[in-house]
Short mmCIF file of C-alpha atoms in Angstrom, two decimals:
data_model
loop_
_atom_site.label_atom_id
_atom_site.label_comp_id
_atom_site.label_asym_id
_atom_site.label_seq_id
_atom_site.Cartn_x
_atom_site.Cartn_y
_atom_site.Cartn_z
CA MET A 29 0.00 0.00 0.00
CA SER A 30 1.06 3.54 -0.67
CA GLN A 31 1.43 6.16 2.05
CA LYS A 32 -1.84 7.72 0.88
CA GLN A 33 -3.66 4.40 1.20
CA LEU A 34 -2.12 3.72 4.61
CA ASN A 35 -3.28 7.15 5.79
CA ARG A 36 -6.82 6.40 4.59
CA TYR A 37 -6.79 2.99 6.30
CA ALA A 38 -5.71 4.52 9.59
CA ALA A 39 -8.49 7.13 9.45
CA VAL A 40 -11.17 4.62 8.43
CA THR A 41 -10.05 2.22 11.21
CA LYS A 42 -10.47 5.01 13.82
CA LEU A 43 -13.94 5.72 12.36
CA ILE A 44 -14.92 2.06 12.66
CA ASP A 45 -13.65 2.04 16.29
CA GLU A 46 -15.79 5.17 16.86
CA LYS A 47 -12.74 7.24 17.86
CA ILE A 48 -13.60 9.93 15.30
CA THR A 49 -16.79 10.99 13.58
CA VAL A 50 -17.66 10.80 9.85
CA LYS A 51 -17.31 14.59 9.61
CA GLU A 52 -13.85 14.55 11.22
CA ALA A 53 -12.70 11.74 8.87
CA SER A 54 -14.05 13.75 5.92
CA ILE A 55 -12.04 16.83 6.92
CA CYS A 56 -8.92 14.77 7.63
CA LEU A 57 -8.93 12.93 4.27
CA GLU A 58 -10.42 15.81 2.23
CA LEU A 59 -13.22 13.56 0.97
CA SER A 60 -16.99 13.91 1.04
CA GLU A 61 -18.93 12.26 3.86
CA ARG A 62 -20.53 9.97 1.25
CA GLN A 63 -17.08 8.76 0.19
CA ILE A 64 -16.08 8.22 3.83
CA LEU A 65 -19.14 5.99 4.38
CA ARG A 66 -18.30 4.03 1.18
CA LEU A 67 -14.72 3.46 2.39
CA LYS A 68 -15.96 2.41 5.87
CA LYS A 69 -18.32 -0.18 4.41
CA GLY A 70 -15.67 -1.53 2.06
CA VAL A 71 -13.02 -1.94 4.77
CA GLN A 72 -15.56 -3.65 7.06
CA GLU A 73 -16.46 -6.17 4.33
CA GLN A 74 -13.11 -6.70 2.51
CA GLY A 75 -10.47 -5.39 4.87
CA ALA A 76 -7.52 -3.16 3.92
CA SER A 77 -7.36 -4.60 0.35
CA PHE A 78 -10.47 -2.55 -0.50
CA LEU A 79 -8.34 0.60 -0.48
CA ILE A 80 -5.94 -0.78 -3.13
CA HIS A 81 -6.92 0.03 -6.73
CA LYS A 82 -8.05 -3.09 -8.60
CA ASN A 83 -5.78 -2.27 -11.60
CA LYS A 84 -2.65 -2.18 -9.46
CA GLY A 85 -0.09 -4.60 -10.88
CA ARG A 86 -2.06 -5.12 -14.07
CA LYS A 87 -0.65 -4.16 -17.46
CA PRO A 88 -2.83 -1.54 -19.21
CA ARG A 89 -4.89 -2.91 -22.11
CA HIS A 90 -3.41 -0.34 -24.52
CA ALA A 91 0.21 -1.00 -23.45
CA ILE A 92 2.58 -2.37 -26.09
CA SER A 93 3.72 -5.95 -25.66
CA GLU A 94 7.17 -6.79 -24.36
CA GLN A 95 8.01 -8.41 -27.70
CA THR A 96 7.06 -5.25 -29.64
CA ALA A 97 9.04 -3.10 -27.21
CA GLN A 98 12.14 -5.26 -27.71
CA THR A 99 11.66 -5.14 -31.51
CA ILE A 100 11.54 -1.33 -31.38
CA ILE A 101 14.67 -1.14 -29.23
CA GLN A 102 16.56 -3.48 -31.55
CA LEU A 103 15.49 -1.46 -34.59
CA LYS A 104 16.68 1.76 -32.95
CA LYS A 105 20.05 0.16 -32.27
CA SER A 106 20.39 -0.94 -35.91
CA ASP A 107 22.65 0.86 -38.35
CA VAL A 108 19.61 2.00 -40.38
CA TYR A 109 17.69 3.82 -37.63
CA LYS A 110 20.33 4.76 -35.06
CA ASN A 111 20.65 8.36 -36.34
CA ALA A 112 16.91 9.00 -36.76
CA ASN A 113 15.35 11.49 -34.36
CA PHE A 114 12.45 10.18 -32.28
CA LEU A 115 9.65 11.69 -34.40
CA HIS A 116 11.19 10.53 -37.67
CA PHE A 117 11.76 7.07 -36.14
CA LYS A 118 8.06 6.91 -35.21
CA GLU A 119 7.06 7.78 -38.78
CA MET A 120 9.43 5.18 -40.26
CA LEU A 121 8.21 2.49 -37.84
CA SER A 122 4.71 3.01 -39.19
CA GLU A 123 5.74 3.23 -42.85
CA TYR A 124 8.37 0.50 -43.13
CA GLU A 125 7.95 -1.78 -40.09
CA HIS A 126 4.13 -1.54 -39.72
CA ILE A 127 4.43 -0.73 -36.01
CA ASP A 128 2.02 1.96 -34.84
CA ILE A 129 2.92 3.60 -31.53
CA SER A 130 2.18 7.04 -30.10
CA TYR A 131 5.04 9.53 -29.87
CA SER A 132 4.73 9.80 -26.06
CA ALA A 133 4.89 6.01 -25.62
CA LEU A 134 7.85 5.74 -27.99
CA TYR A 135 9.61 8.63 -26.25
CA SER A 136 9.19 6.98 -22.82
CA LEU A 137 10.35 3.60 -24.11
CA LEU A 138 13.47 5.00 -25.79
CA LYS A 139 14.39 7.29 -22.89
CA LYS A 140 14.08 4.40 -20.40
CA SER A 141 16.34 2.36 -22.70
CA GLY A 142 19.01 5.08 -22.62
CA PHE A 143 18.52 6.62 -26.08
CA GLU A 144 18.86 10.33 -26.74
CA SER A 145 17.24 12.03 -29.73
CA PRO A 146 19.90 13.32 -32.18
CA LYS A 147 17.75 16.41 -32.77
CA LYS A 148 17.28 18.03 -29.35
CA ARG A 149 15.19 21.14 -28.92
CA ARG A 150 17.23 24.29 -28.52
CA ARG A 151 16.28 26.86 -25.96
CA PHE A 152 13.62 29.15 -27.38
CA LYS A 153 14.91 32.48 -28.62
CA PRO A 154 12.16 35.04 -29.13
CA HIS A 155 12.33 36.73 -32.52
CA ARG A 156 9.96 38.15 -35.07
CA ARG A 157 9.52 35.99 -38.13
CA ARG A 158 8.76 37.50 -41.49
CA LYS A 159 5.17 36.83 -42.48
CA ARG A 160 4.71 34.18 -45.16
CA LYS A 161 3.65 35.21 -48.63
CA ALA A 162 -0.10 34.97 -49.19
CA GLN A 163 -0.04 32.70 -52.26
CA GLU A 164 2.08 29.74 -53.26
CA GLY A 165 4.33 30.57 -56.17
CA LEU A 166 4.87 34.20 -55.18
CA LEU A 167 8.32 33.49 -53.73
CA ILE A 168 10.50 30.39 -53.96
CA GLN A 169 13.58 30.22 -51.74
CA ILE A 170 16.41 28.30 -53.45
CA ASP A 171 19.73 27.18 -52.04
CA ALA A 172 22.19 24.27 -51.92
CA SER A 173 23.60 22.29 -49.01
CA PRO A 174 26.87 20.29 -49.09
CA TYR A 175 26.66 17.35 -46.65
CA ASP A 176 27.63 13.73 -46.10
CA TRP A 177 24.20 12.53 -47.31
CA PHE A 178 25.17 8.86 -47.69
CA GLY A 179 27.15 8.52 -44.45
CA THR A 180 30.32 7.54 -46.32
CA GLY A 181 32.40 10.56 -45.39
CA GLU A 182 32.12 11.94 -48.93
CA MET A 183 30.38 15.29 -49.42
CA PHE A 184 27.64 15.82 -52.03
CA THR A 185 25.51 18.90 -52.61
CA LEU A 186 21.73 18.90 -52.56
CA HIS A 187 20.03 21.75 -54.45
CA GLY A 188 16.47 22.59 -53.50
CA GLY A 189 13.60 25.04 -53.52
CA ILE A 190 10.85 25.66 -50.95
CA ASP A 191 7.68 27.69 -51.38
CA ASP A 192 7.50 30.59 -48.93
CA ALA A 193 3.70 30.54 -48.53
CA THR A 194 3.15 26.83 -47.89
CA GLY A 195 6.55 25.42 -46.92
CA LYS A 196 6.20 22.92 -49.79
CA LEU A 197 9.32 21.40 -51.23
CA VAL A 198 9.06 22.17 -54.95
CA ALA A 199 12.22 20.35 -56.10
CA LEU A 200 15.42 18.60 -54.97
CA TYR A 201 18.43 17.64 -57.07
CA MET A 202 21.82 16.28 -56.01
CA THR A 203 25.23 16.82 -57.62
CA LYS A 204 28.83 16.52 -56.48
CA HIS A 205 29.26 20.29 -56.02
CA GLU A 206 27.01 23.36 -56.01
CA CYS A 207 26.61 24.21 -59.69
CA LEU A 208 24.49 25.91 -62.32
CA GLN A 209 23.14 22.61 -63.65
CA GLY A 210 21.83 21.70 -60.18
CA TYR A 211 19.77 24.90 -60.04
CA PHE A 212 18.59 24.43 -63.63
CA GLU A 213 17.29 20.97 -62.67
CA VAL A 214 15.51 22.45 -59.64
CA MET A 215 13.79 25.03 -61.86
CA ARG A 216 12.94 22.41 -64.50
CA SER A 217 11.36 20.07 -61.94
CA MET A 218 9.41 22.95 -60.39
CA THR A 219 8.03 24.19 -63.73
CA ASP A 220 7.04 20.62 -64.67
CA ASN A 221 5.17 19.94 -61.41
CA PHE A 222 3.94 23.38 -60.30
CA GLY A 223 4.54 26.02 -62.97
CA ILE A 224 6.61 29.19 -63.30
CA PRO A 225 6.92 31.18 -60.03
CA ILE A 226 6.78 34.97 -59.73
CA SER A 227 10.17 35.29 -58.02
CA VAL A 228 13.04 33.30 -56.53
CA TYR A 229 14.99 34.24 -53.39
CA SER A 230 18.66 33.23 -53.36
CA ASP A 231 21.99 34.09 -51.78
CA ARG A 232 24.60 36.22 -53.56
CA HIS A 233 26.46 33.33 -55.18
CA THR A 234 27.99 34.17 -58.56
CA ILE A 235 25.57 31.68 -60.14
CA PHE A 236 22.79 34.18 -59.43
CA LYS A 237 24.55 37.54 -59.47
CA SER A 238 27.61 38.72 -61.37
CA PRO A 239 30.39 39.95 -59.04
CA LEU A 240 30.93 42.85 -61.44
CA LYS A 241 27.47 44.24 -60.75
CA ASP A 242 28.47 45.71 -57.38
CA LYS A 243 31.61 47.24 -58.90
CA LEU A 244 29.77 49.64 -61.19
CA SER A 245 30.32 53.21 -60.03
CA ILE A 246 27.51 55.75 -59.89
CA GLU A 247 29.05 57.42 -62.96
CA ASP A 248 28.97 54.13 -64.85
CA GLN A 249 25.34 53.55 -63.91
CA LEU A 250 24.37 57.09 -64.96
CA ALA A 251 26.20 56.53 -68.24
CA GLY A 252 23.98 53.51 -68.86
CA LYS A 253 26.65 50.85 -68.47
CA MET A 254 25.24 47.40 -67.77
CA VAL A 255 26.67 44.10 -66.57
CA ASN A 256 25.59 41.03 -68.48
CA PRO A 257 23.40 38.68 -66.39
CA THR A 258 24.68 35.28 -65.33
CA GLN A 259 23.45 32.22 -67.22
CA PHE A 260 20.89 31.62 -64.47
CA GLY A 261 19.88 35.29 -64.55
CA ARG A 262 19.46 35.18 -68.33
CA ALA A 263 17.23 32.09 -68.05
CA MET A 264 15.07 33.72 -65.38
CA GLU A 265 14.69 36.85 -67.55
CA GLU A 266 13.42 34.67 -70.39
CA LEU A 267 10.92 33.01 -68.04
CA GLY A 268 9.88 36.35 -66.52
CA VAL A 269 11.03 35.35 -63.01
CA THR A 270 12.45 38.01 -60.67
CA ILE A 271 15.63 37.12 -58.75
CA ILE A 272 15.87 38.58 -55.23
CA THR A 273 19.25 38.15 -53.53
CA ALA A 274 19.53 37.96 -49.74
CA CYS A 275 22.31 39.68 -47.83
CA SER A 276 22.54 37.07 -45.06
CA PRO A 277 21.55 33.42 -44.39
CA GLN A 278 19.06 34.63 -41.75
CA ALA A 279 17.13 36.51 -44.44
CA LYS A 280 16.26 33.22 -46.16
CA GLY A 281 15.62 31.36 -42.93
CA ARG A 282 12.95 29.05 -44.34
CA VAL A 283 15.31 27.28 -46.71
CA GLU A 284 18.09 27.26 -44.08
CA ARG A 285 15.75 25.46 -41.64
CA LEU A 286 14.84 23.09 -44.46
CA TRP A 287 18.44 21.90 -44.64
CA GLU A 288 18.47 21.19 -40.89
CA THR A 289 15.41 18.98 -41.31
CA LEU A 290 16.70 17.20 -44.41
CA GLN A 291 20.16 16.61 -42.93
CA SER A 292 18.44 14.86 -40.02
CA ARG A 293 15.99 12.81 -42.11
CA LEU A 294 17.35 12.14 -45.60
CA PRO A 295 20.48 10.13 -44.61
CA VAL A 296 18.22 7.75 -42.63
CA GLU A 297 15.82 7.46 -45.60
CA PHE A 298 18.74 6.79 -47.95
CA LYS A 299 20.11 4.08 -45.67
CA ARG A 300 16.68 2.46 -45.25
CA ASN A 301 16.23 2.35 -49.05
CA ASN A 302 19.83 1.25 -49.81
CA ILE A 303 20.62 4.45 -51.72
CA THR A 304 24.35 5.07 -52.08
CA THR A 305 24.82 7.00 -55.34
CA VAL A 306 23.78 10.37 -56.74
CA ASP A 307 21.75 8.77 -59.54
CA GLN A 308 19.83 6.60 -57.08
CA ALA A 309 19.22 9.64 -54.88
CA ASN A 310 17.85 11.75 -57.76
CA ALA A 311 15.50 8.90 -58.72
CA PHE A 312 14.27 8.63 -55.11
CA LEU A 313 13.90 12.34 -54.27
CA PRO A 314 10.64 13.05 -56.22
CA LYS A 315 8.85 10.37 -54.17
CA TYR A 316 10.34 11.73 -50.97
CA ILE A 317 9.16 15.28 -51.78
CA SER A 318 5.52 14.10 -51.76
CA LYS A 319 5.98 12.44 -48.36
CA PHE A 320 7.79 15.49 -46.96
CA ASN A 321 5.00 17.83 -48.07
CA GLU A 322 2.34 15.63 -46.44
CA TYR A 323 4.08 16.09 -43.08
CA PHE A 324 5.25 19.69 -43.23
CA ALA A 325 3.32 21.76 -45.81
CA VAL A 326 0.68 24.23 -44.59
CA GLU A 327 -2.30 25.90 -46.24
CA PRO A 328 -1.60 29.33 -47.80
CA GLU A 329 -3.51 32.42 -46.75
CA ASN A 330 -4.90 32.70 -50.29
CA SER A 331 -5.78 29.38 -51.95
CA GLU A 332 -5.31 30.75 -55.46
CA SER A 333 -1.92 29.71 -56.85
CA ALA A 334 0.46 32.33 -58.28
CA PHE A 335 2.36 29.75 -60.34
CA ARG A 336 1.99 30.42 -64.09
CA PRO A 337 1.58 27.51 -66.48
CA VAL A 338 4.35 27.04 -69.02
CA PRO A 339 3.19 28.70 -72.28
CA VAL A 340 2.27 26.33 -75.10
CA GLY A 341 5.18 25.92 -77.50
CA LEU A 342 7.82 27.07 -75.01
CA CYS A 343 10.61 24.51 -74.59
CA ILE A 344 12.00 24.80 -71.08
CA ASP A 345 15.10 22.80 -72.05
CA TYR A 346 16.16 25.53 -74.52
CA ILE A 347 15.96 28.12 -71.73
CA LEU A 348 17.47 26.18 -68.82
CA CYS A 349 20.80 25.68 -70.54
CA VAL A 350 24.08 27.51 -71.12
CA VAL A 351 23.86 30.01 -74.00
CA GLN A 352 26.89 31.47 -75.76
CA GLN A 353 27.25 33.29 -79.07
CA ARG A 354 29.29 32.18 -82.06
CA THR A 355 29.57 33.04 -85.76
CA TYR A 356 29.50 30.22 -88.31
CA ASP A 357 31.23 30.27 -91.72
CA SER A 358 29.77 29.85 -95.20
CA GLY A 359 29.79 26.09 -94.76
CA GLY A 360 27.69 26.25 -91.60
CA VAL A 361 30.65 25.33 -89.35
CA PHE A 362 31.51 27.07 -86.09
CA SER A 363 34.21 26.60 -83.49
CA PHE A 364 33.38 25.92 -79.87
CA TYR A 365 36.10 25.33 -77.25
CA ASN A 366 38.65 24.01 -79.78
CA ARG A 367 36.10 21.74 -81.43
CA HIS A 368 34.15 22.26 -84.66
CA PHE A 369 30.47 21.64 -85.24
CA LYS A 370 28.39 21.77 -88.40
CA ILE A 371 24.79 23.03 -88.38
CA VAL A 372 22.28 20.49 -89.69
CA GLN A 373 19.76 22.16 -91.99
CA SER A 374 16.60 20.54 -93.31
CA ASN A 375 13.71 21.46 -95.58
CA LYS A 376 11.39 21.65 -92.55
CA LEU A 377 13.34 24.55 -91.01
CA PRO A 378 13.92 28.08 -92.37
CA PRO A 379 17.20 28.36 -94.33
CA LEU A 380 20.10 30.09 -92.63
CA PRO A 381 22.02 32.98 -94.22
CA GLN A 382 25.58 32.31 -95.39
CA THR A 383 27.13 33.65 -92.18
CA ALA A 384 25.43 34.87 -89.05
CA ARG A 385 25.77 35.30 -85.31
CA VAL A 386 23.92 32.48 -83.53
CA ASP A 387 23.23 31.35 -79.98
CA VAL A 388 24.90 28.06 -79.05
CA LEU A 389 22.77 26.07 -76.59
CA ILE A 390 24.65 23.62 -74.36
CA SER A 391 22.98 21.12 -72.03
CA PRO A 392 23.68 17.55 -70.85
CA ARG A 393 20.10 16.80 -71.88
CA PHE A 394 20.47 17.47 -75.59
CA GLY A 395 24.15 18.20 -76.21
CA ILE A 396 24.90 21.19 -78.46
CA LYS A 397 22.33 22.96 -80.61
CA ILE A 398 22.16 26.44 -82.13
CA SER A 399 19.32 28.95 -82.11
CA TYR A 400 18.75 31.61 -84.79
CA LYS A 401 15.78 34.00 -84.54
CA GLY A 402 13.84 31.57 -82.35
CA THR A 403 14.46 28.47 -84.50
CA VAL A 404 16.62 25.68 -83.05
CA TYR A 405 18.91 23.60 -85.26
CA ASP A 406 20.80 20.40 -84.51
CA THR A 407 24.57 20.16 -84.87
CA ILE A 408 27.02 17.36 -85.60
CA PRO A 409 30.76 17.18 -84.83
CA PHE A 410 32.89 18.29 -87.77
CA ILE A 411 36.55 17.55 -88.42
CA LYS A 412 38.19 20.09 -90.68
CA PRO A 413 40.51 18.56 -93.30
CA LYS A 414 44.16 19.15 -92.64
CA LYS A 415 46.00 21.45 -95.02
CA PHE A 416 48.52 19.79 -97.31
CA LEU A 417 51.89 21.53 -97.04
CA LEU A 418 54.22 21.47 -100.09
CA THR A 419 57.86 20.88 -99.30
#
């Protein structure tokens, strides 16, 4: 019996022996007189055991079995789940192991077993957050995060974009290093699945902003001097997307917090799904984005989307690529980085003039093509004949 139960038994015994009254016992135990009479009758009929709760020593009906508890502990010790935080571990138990358990029960079980969550809560720091945009598609925060995503000690960079209004992941793409192609793939995936956003919010990396732009003097600006946009900037101009550059990581806090979440969760997901290469990761990430958005996305203030559909006839691949200018000769041959290419002309396309300045389009998706007045032509490698020297 507990001290509380012993105290009740002592008071009820004195009541039965008529040493105190019902009212005095009621005041002493802070119970109603009706309860005191019920306790008196129970002790008289059943003795002191009446004061012990009938569920004492019994396992609750909703408690998890010992076998399930041991299974959970063994799973948490495994190489796959050992780095998962408690909430993520709960979600993965339900998804992959078909074990449903409440977070509070899992937390108690793991804490009693000596586990600590890798993602502890930091002490709350009061600060004013910038209000979210009202509509999805108004502002997309883009960034890249180098990290040991596969747990091999080798760093890879994950490029991504998150919608400011809803917190939705709009795209993820992994490469070895932060690069232009990684951001192009993020924009391509976003336009395919959501549409063209109004603006993107980035850091001041030279991919987004030319370093020469800040070096223009006031006199140069008044004289009308301009700095050519970066390849990413040129592509965004063609799509009609505004680039806003942040001056500090704190300014784009939503995407910075995204990396904290992904660095905690993605390596565990990769390990659980036996993903060890960049190609495997890029094949897996679109499925993961849907799951991530189910857990973390919120409803926007205005349900009307600001994403614009891709105009009919517009080829995104010919925009999200590197564009450089070259002049071809009368034979339709141009030089590009010490190699020669010949323009393929057909009856279905407008004829090209004898010589002209053209845009060379370069992308790992289609190789090298040229564009002239909005028409795109294929190219083939060309080997110039060597000159015969008379001796």
